[in-house]
Coordinates of C-alpha atoms and ligand atoms in Angstrom, one line a residue:
X1 CA 105.6 120.1 81.2
X2 CA 102.2 120.0 79.5
X3 CA 100.4 116.9 80.7
X4 CA 98.1 115.2 78.1
X5 CA 94.7 114.0 79.5
X6 CA 92.9 111.0 78.0
X7 CA 89.7 109.4 79.2
X8 CA 89.6 105.7 78.4
X9 CA 86.5 103.4 78.8
X10 CA 87.8 100.2 80.3
X11 CA 85.0 98.3 78.6
X12 CA 85.7 99.7 75.2
X13 CA 89.4 100.6 75.0
X14 CA 90.5 103.3 72.5
X15 CA 93.6 101.6 71.1
X16 CA 94.9 104.8 69.6
X17 CA 95.3 106.3 73.1
X18 CA 97.0 103.1 74.3
X19 CA 99.4 103.2 71.3
X20 CA 100.3 106.8 72.0
X21 CA 100.8 106.1 75.7
X22 CA 102.9 103.1 74.9
X23 CA 105.2 105.2 72.7
X24 CA 105.6 107.7 75.5
X25 CA 106.7 105.0 77.9
X26 CA 109.1 103.4 75.3
X27 CA 110.7 106.8 74.7
X28 CA 111.4 107.2 78.4
X29 CA 108.3 109.2 79.4
X30 CA 105.8 108.8 82.2
X31 CA 102.1 107.8 82.0
X32 CA 99.7 107.5 84.9
X33 CA 97.2 104.8 84.4
X34 CA 94.4 103.0 86.3
X35 CA 94.7 99.6 88.0
X36 CA 92.1 97.7 90.0
X37 CA 93.9 98.9 93.2
X38 CA 95.0 102.5 92.8
X39 CA 96.4 104.6 89.9
X40 CA 100.0 103.9 89.0
X41 CA 102.7 106.2 87.7
X42 CA 104.3 104.2 85.0
X43 CA 107.6 104.3 83.2
X44 CA 109.8 101.7 81.5
X45 CA 110.9 99.3 84.3
X46 CA 114.1 98.3 82.4
X47 CA 115.3 101.9 81.9
X48 CA 117.4 103.5 84.8
X49 CA 116.5 107.0 83.6
X50 CA 112.8 106.3 83.5
X51 CA 112.9 105.1 87.1
X52 CA 114.8 108.2 88.1
X53 CA 112.1 110.3 86.5
X54 CA 109.5 108.5 88.5
X55 CA 111.2 109.2 91.8
X56 CA 111.5 112.9 90.8
X57 CA 107.9 113.2 89.7
X58 CA 106.7 111.7 93.0
X59 CA 109.3 113.4 95.2
X60 CA 110.1 110.0 96.5
X61 CA 113.3 108.9 98.2
X62 CA 115.3 106.8 95.7
X63 CA 115.9 103.9 98.2
X64 CA 112.2 103.0 98.0
X65 CA 111.8 100.4 95.2
X66 CA 109.2 100.3 92.5
X67 CA 106.8 97.4 91.6
X68 CA 107.3 96.0 88.1
X69 CA 104.0 95.4 86.3
X70 CA 103.7 92.6 83.7
X71 CA 100.8 91.5 81.5
X72 CA 101.9 88.1 80.5
X73 CA 103.0 85.2 82.8
X74 CA 105.8 84.3 80.3
X75 CA 107.5 87.6 81.1
X76 CA 108.1 86.7 84.7
X77 CA 111.2 84.7 84.4
X78 CA 113.0 87.3 82.3
X79 CA 113.2 89.6 85.3
X80 CA 113.1 87.2 88.3
X81 CA 114.9 84.1 89.4
X82 CA 114.6 81.4 92.1
X83 CA 110.8 81.5 91.6
X84 CA 109.3 79.0 94.1
X85 CA 106.4 76.7 93.3
X86 CA 104.3 78.7 95.7
X87 CA 104.6 81.7 93.4
X88 CA 102.9 79.7 90.6
X89 CA 100.2 78.5 92.9
X90 CA 99.6 82.1 94.0
X91 CA 99.6 83.3 90.4
X92 CA 97.0 80.6 89.5
X93 CA 94.7 81.9 92.2
X94 CA 95.3 85.7 92.3
X95 CA 96.9 86.8 89.0
X96 CA 96.0 88.9 87.3
X97 CA 95.0 90.8 90.4
X98 CA 95.9 92.8 93.5
X99 CA 98.9 90.8 94.6
X100 CA 102.6 91.7 94.4
X101 CA 105.3 89.0 94.8
X102 CA 109.0 89.6 95.6
X103 CA 111.7 87.5 94.0
X104 CA 115.5 87.6 93.5
X105 CA 116.0 89.9 90.5
X106 CA 117.8 89.2 87.3
X107 CA 120.4 91.7 86.1
X108 CA 118.2 93.1 83.4
X109 CA 116.3 94.9 86.1
X110 CA 118.3 98.1 86.9
X111 CA 119.1 98.8 90.5
X112 CA 117.4 102.2 90.0
X113 CA 114.1 100.4 89.7
X114 CA 114.6 98.2 92.8
X115 CA 116.0 101.0 95.0
X116 CA 119.4 99.2 95.1
X117 CA 117.9 95.9 96.4
X118 CA 118.8 92.6 94.7
X119 CA 115.1 91.6 94.7
X120 CA 112.3 92.7 92.5
X121 CA 108.6 93.2 93.2
X122 CA 106.3 92.0 90.4
X123 CA 102.5 92.4 89.9
X124 CA 100.2 91.3 87.0
X125 CA 97.3 93.7 87.3
X126 CA 93.8 92.7 86.2
X127 CA 92.6 96.1 84.9
X128 CA 92.2 95.9 81.1
X129 CA 93.6 99.4 80.5
X130 CA 96.7 98.6 82.7
X131 CA 97.2 95.3 80.7
X132 CA 96.9 97.0 77.4
X133 CA 99.3 99.8 78.3
X134 CA 101.9 97.3 79.7
X135 CA 101.8 95.3 76.4
X136 CA 102.0 98.5 74.3
X137 CA 105.0 99.6 76.4
X138 CA 107.2 96.6 75.9
X139 CA 106.0 94.3 78.7
X140 CA 107.5 95.9 81.9
X141 CA 106.1 99.0 83.6
X142 CA 107.6 100.2 86.9
X143 CA 104.8 101.9 88.7
X144 CA 104.4 103.3 92.2
X145 CA 101.1 104.8 93.2
X146 CA 100.6 108.0 91.3
X147 CA 100.6 110.4 94.3
X148 CA 103.1 112.9 95.5
X149 CA 105.1 111.0 98.1
X150 CA 103.4 111.0 101.5
X151 CA 100.0 111.8 100.2
X152 CA 97.1 109.3 100.1
X153 CA 97.2 107.1 97.0
X154 CA 95.0 108.2 94.1
X155 CA 91.9 106.2 93.5
X156 CA 90.5 108.4 90.7
X157 CA 91.7 110.3 87.7
X158 CA 91.0 113.6 89.6
X159 CA 93.3 112.6 92.4
X160 CA 96.1 111.9 89.9
X161 CA 95.5 115.3 88.3
X162 CA 95.7 117.0 91.6
X163 CA 99.1 115.5 92.3
X164 CA 100.7 115.0 88.9
X165 CA 99.5 117.8 86.6
X166 CA 102.5 119.3 84.9
X167 CA 104.9 116.7 86.2
X168 CA 104.3 113.8 83.8
X169 CA 103.6 113.3 80.1
X170 CA 100.1 111.7 80.2
X171 CA 97.3 110.8 82.5
X172 CA 94.8 108.0 81.5
X173 CA 91.6 108.4 83.4
X174 CA 89.2 105.4 83.5
X175 CA 87.2 106.5 86.6
X176 CA 87.4 105.3 90.1
X177 CA 89.4 102.2 91.1
X178 CA 87.6 99.1 92.2
X179 CA 89.5 98.2 95.3
X180 CA 91.0 101.5 96.3
X181 CA 93.8 100.1 98.4
X182 CA 97.3 99.1 97.2
X183 CA 98.1 95.4 96.4
X184 CA 99.0 92.9 99.0
X185 CA 102.8 92.4 99.0
X186 CA 104.3 88.9 99.7
X187 CA 108.1 88.3 99.8
X188 CA 108.9 84.9 98.3
X189 CA 112.7 85.5 98.2
X190 CA 113.1 84.0 101.7
X191 CA 112.5 80.5 103.1
X192 CA 109.3 81.3 104.8
X193 CA 107.1 83.7 102.7
X194 CA 106.4 87.0 104.5
X195 CA 103.5 89.4 104.0
X196 CA 105.0 93.0 103.8
X197 CA 101.8 94.9 103.1
X198 CA 98.2 93.7 103.6
X199 CA 95.7 94.3 100.8
X200 CA 92.6 92.9 99.1
X201 CA 94.2 89.4 99.3
X202 CA 94.3 88.9 103.1
X203 CA 96.9 87.0 105.1
X204 CA 94.3 84.2 105.5
X205 CA 93.9 83.9 101.7
X206 CA 97.7 83.8 101.3
X207 CA 98.0 81.1 104.0
X208 CA 95.5 78.9 102.2
X209 CA 97.9 78.7 99.3
X210 CA 101.4 78.9 100.8
X211 CA 100.9 77.3 104.2
X212 CA 103.3 78.9 106.6
X213 CA 103.4 82.7 106.4
X214 CA 105.1 85.4 108.4
X215 CA 103.9 88.9 108.7
X216 CA 106.4 91.8 108.8
X217 CA 106.0 93.2 112.3
X218 CA 106.1 96.7 110.8
X219 CA 102.7 96.1 109.3
X220 CA 101.0 97.0 112.6
X221 CA 103.8 98.2 114.9
X222 CA 105.7 101.5 114.9
X223 CA 109.0 101.3 113.0
X224 CA 112.0 102.0 115.1
X225 CA 115.4 100.6 116.0
X226 CA 114.0 97.1 116.6
X227 CA 111.3 97.1 113.8
X228 CA 112.5 97.9 110.3
X229 CA 110.0 97.3 107.6
X230 CA 111.2 95.0 104.8
X231 CA 109.2 97.1 102.3
X232 CA 111.2 100.3 102.5
X233 CA 108.1 102.3 101.6
X234 CA 106.4 101.3 104.8
X235 CA 108.8 103.2 106.9
X236 CA 107.8 106.6 105.6
X237 CA 104.8 108.5 107.0
X238 CA 102.4 107.4 104.4
X239 CA 98.8 107.6 103.3
X240 CA 98.7 110.8 105.3
X241 CA 96.4 113.8 105.0
X242 CA 97.6 117.2 106.3
X243 CA 95.5 117.1 109.5
X244 CA 96.3 115.1 112.5
X245 CA 94.6 111.7 112.6
X246 CA 93.5 109.8 115.7
X247 CA 91.8 106.3 115.6
X248 CA 89.3 106.0 118.5
X249 CA 88.5 102.5 119.7
X250 CA 86.3 101.1 122.4
X251 CA 82.6 100.3 122.8
X252 CA 80.4 102.1 120.4
X253 CA 78.7 104.6 122.8
X254 CA 82.0 105.5 124.4
X255 CA 83.6 106.1 121.0
X256 CA 80.7 108.3 119.9
X257 CA 80.8 110.3 123.1
X258 CA 84.5 110.8 123.0
X259 CA 84.4 112.1 119.4
X260 CA 81.4 114.3 120.1
X261 CA 83.3 115.9 123.0
X262 CA 86.2 116.6 120.7
X263 CA 84.0 118.2 118.1
X264 CA 82.4 120.4 120.8
X265 CA 85.7 121.5 122.2
X266 CA 87.1 122.3 118.7
X267 CA 84.0 124.1 117.5
X268 CA 85.0 127.5 115.9
X269 CA 88.7 126.9 116.7
X270 CA 90.0 123.7 115.1
X271 CA 88.5 122.3 111.8
X272 CA 87.5 118.8 112.6
X273 CA 86.5 115.7 110.5
X274 CA 85.1 112.3 111.5
X275 CA 85.5 109.1 109.6
X276 CA 82.5 107.1 110.6
X277 CA 80.3 104.2 109.5
X278 CA 76.9 105.1 108.0
X279 CA 75.1 104.0 111.1
X280 CA 77.0 106.5 113.4
X281 CA 77.5 109.3 110.8
X282 CA 74.3 111.2 112.1
X283 CA 75.9 111.5 115.5
X284 CA 78.7 113.8 114.2
X285 CA 76.7 116.4 112.4
X286 CA 78.4 119.3 114.2
X287 CA 81.8 118.3 112.7
X288 CA 83.2 120.4 109.8
X289 CA 83.3 117.2 107.7
X290 CA 81.6 113.9 108.2
X291 CA 83.1 111.2 106.0
X292 CA 80.5 108.5 105.7
X293 CA 82.6 105.4 105.0
X294 CA 79.6 103.1 104.3
X295 CA 77.8 100.3 106.1
X296 CA 80.1 98.0 108.1
X297 CA 78.7 95.0 106.2
X298 CA 80.0 96.5 103.0
X299 CA 83.8 96.4 103.6
X300 CA 84.7 96.9 100.0
X301 CA 82.9 100.3 100.1
X302 CA 84.8 101.3 103.2
X303 CA 88.1 100.3 101.6
X304 CA 87.4 102.1 98.3
X305 CA 86.4 105.3 100.0
X306 CA 89.3 105.6 102.5
X307 CA 91.7 107.6 100.3
X308 CA 89.1 109.8 98.8
X309 CA 87.9 110.7 102.3
X310 CA 91.4 111.5 103.5
X311 CA 91.9 113.7 100.5
X312 CA 88.6 115.4 101.1
X313 CA 89.9 116.3 104.6
X314 CA 92.8 118.2 102.9
X315 CA 90.4 119.9 100.5
X316 CA 88.4 121.1 103.5
X317 CA 91.5 122.2 105.4
X318 CA 90.8 119.9 108.2
X319 CA 93.2 120.0 111.1
X320 CA 92.0 117.1 113.3
X321 CA 90.5 113.9 112.0
X322 CA 88.9 111.3 114.3
X323 CA 88.3 107.9 112.9
X324 CA 86.3 104.9 114.1
X325 CA 88.0 101.5 113.8
X326 CA 87.1 99.3 110.8
X327 CA 88.2 95.8 111.7
X328 CA 86.1 94.1 108.9
X329 CA 86.7 90.4 108.1
X330 CA 88.7 90.3 104.8
X331 CA 89.8 93.9 104.2
X332 CA 90.1 95.0 107.8
X333 CA 93.8 94.4 108.1
X334 CA 94.5 96.4 105.0
X335 CA 92.1 99.2 106.0
X336 CA 93.5 99.5 109.5
X337 CA 97.1 99.2 108.3
X338 CA 96.6 102.3 106.1
X339 CA 94.6 104.2 108.8
X340 CA 97.3 103.4 111.5
X341 CA 100.0 104.8 109.2
X342 CA 97.9 107.8 108.4
X343 CA 97.5 108.4 112.1
X344 CA 101.2 107.9 112.8
X345 CA 100.1 105.2 115.3
X346 CA 98.0 107.7 117.2
X347 CA 95.3 105.4 118.6
X348 CA 93.1 106.3 121.5
X349 CA 91.3 103.6 123.6
X350 CA 88.2 104.9 125.4
Ligands
TXA1 O1 98.6 98.3 94.1 C1 99.7 98.6 94.0 O2 100.7 97.9 94.4 C2 100.1 99.9 93.3 C3 99.6 99.8 91.9 C4 100.0 101.0 91.0 O3 100.1 98.7 91.3 N1 101.4 100.3 93.4 C5 102.0 100.6 94.6 O4 103.3 101.0 94.5 O5 101.4 100.7 95.7 P1 104.1 101.8 95.7 O6 105.4 102.1 95.1 O7 103.3 103.0 96.1 O8 104.3 100.8 96.8 C6 105.2 99.7 96.6 C7 105.7 99.2 97.9 C8 106.6 100.1 98.7 O9 106.3 100.1 100.0 C9 108.0 99.5 98.4 O10 108.9 99.8 99.4 C10 107.7 98.0 98.3 O11 106.4 98.0 97.7 N2 108.6 97.3 97.5 C11 108.8 97.4 96.2 N3 109.9 96.5 95.8 C12 110.3 95.9 96.9 C13 111.3 94.9 97.2 N4 112.1 94.5 96.2 N5 111.5 94.5 98.5 C14 110.7 95.0 99.4 N6 109.7 95.9 99.2 C15 109.5 96.4 98.0
MG2 MG1 102.5 104.4 97.3

């Protein structure tokens, strides 16, 4: 398939591109598009065959449901039912934005889109290009992150091109994503709301609106017989580069010493990368790749660089990746959740 590339300025949207993209989606095709979190791989959410195409293009298991994106609050109750008051309070505060809410689904949403579940995940993104495309496509776009299943989510048009060239009809490139980590997911289909995936909207921010909040144990613990993630996507090895990732924690000097020892031991044998804050980056010059994540005081920079850095490790054929911990105040849960998954829970305390 020949993939069409279009660059769209979010501040001055070329409506002819949006119209063309909307037609592609309405006719059952796939368009990758920017959102404020990560790039999405969009198809008509109400069409079973479009959803099937999305799974194929991503190489994604079909039991892993898709998020339905809307661009108008009035469109919510056509696809969801039993919408609790808390949902409207959350929407007031965080929609449009990086928050996904799960409800009981209405029958108009095909089970292909929800991976066979009787619930549907809904998000109203804030990115103007995303909103324009959703409207031009009929109001409902199913979109997972636009990466090949298992790879880090794409946070730039180039990332999407690397993964989706030749697999989908069109890619809309509007430059790097603001946040760079996927939306927070909250399940509102149960009595007590449950956070299934942390994101820019932290557990604390959710609690301020909904009161009592559970967190799916799978967010930080290894899935197994006793821990089954409620978001099916969280059970797969995810966010992962090809190299083996280890998260090293402890006091600063010990962490630096441990990682430097690893770099020394690997020199000339195993290609090694380090994910480090700016302050420590100079300590790891001997590594094959030093990914400078930014200042610890600038957590949004750290979050927005993470996937790009993990992809850079692949580009450099890195075999071992050592990462410092990034337990920052608001985004720390989301950053560490992705890192822990990338590391397959391989954490080293020194
Ligand atoms: O920021 C985002 O959410 C991005 C952009 C494109 O909007 N999308 C995204 O989609 O991250 P995806 O498919 O990569 O991740 C969606 C996650 C998966 O882990 C999936 O299992 C979960 O949401 N999910 C979707 N519908 C669900 C449902 N009904 N119940 C439980 N989990 C659900
Ligand atoms: Mg994804």
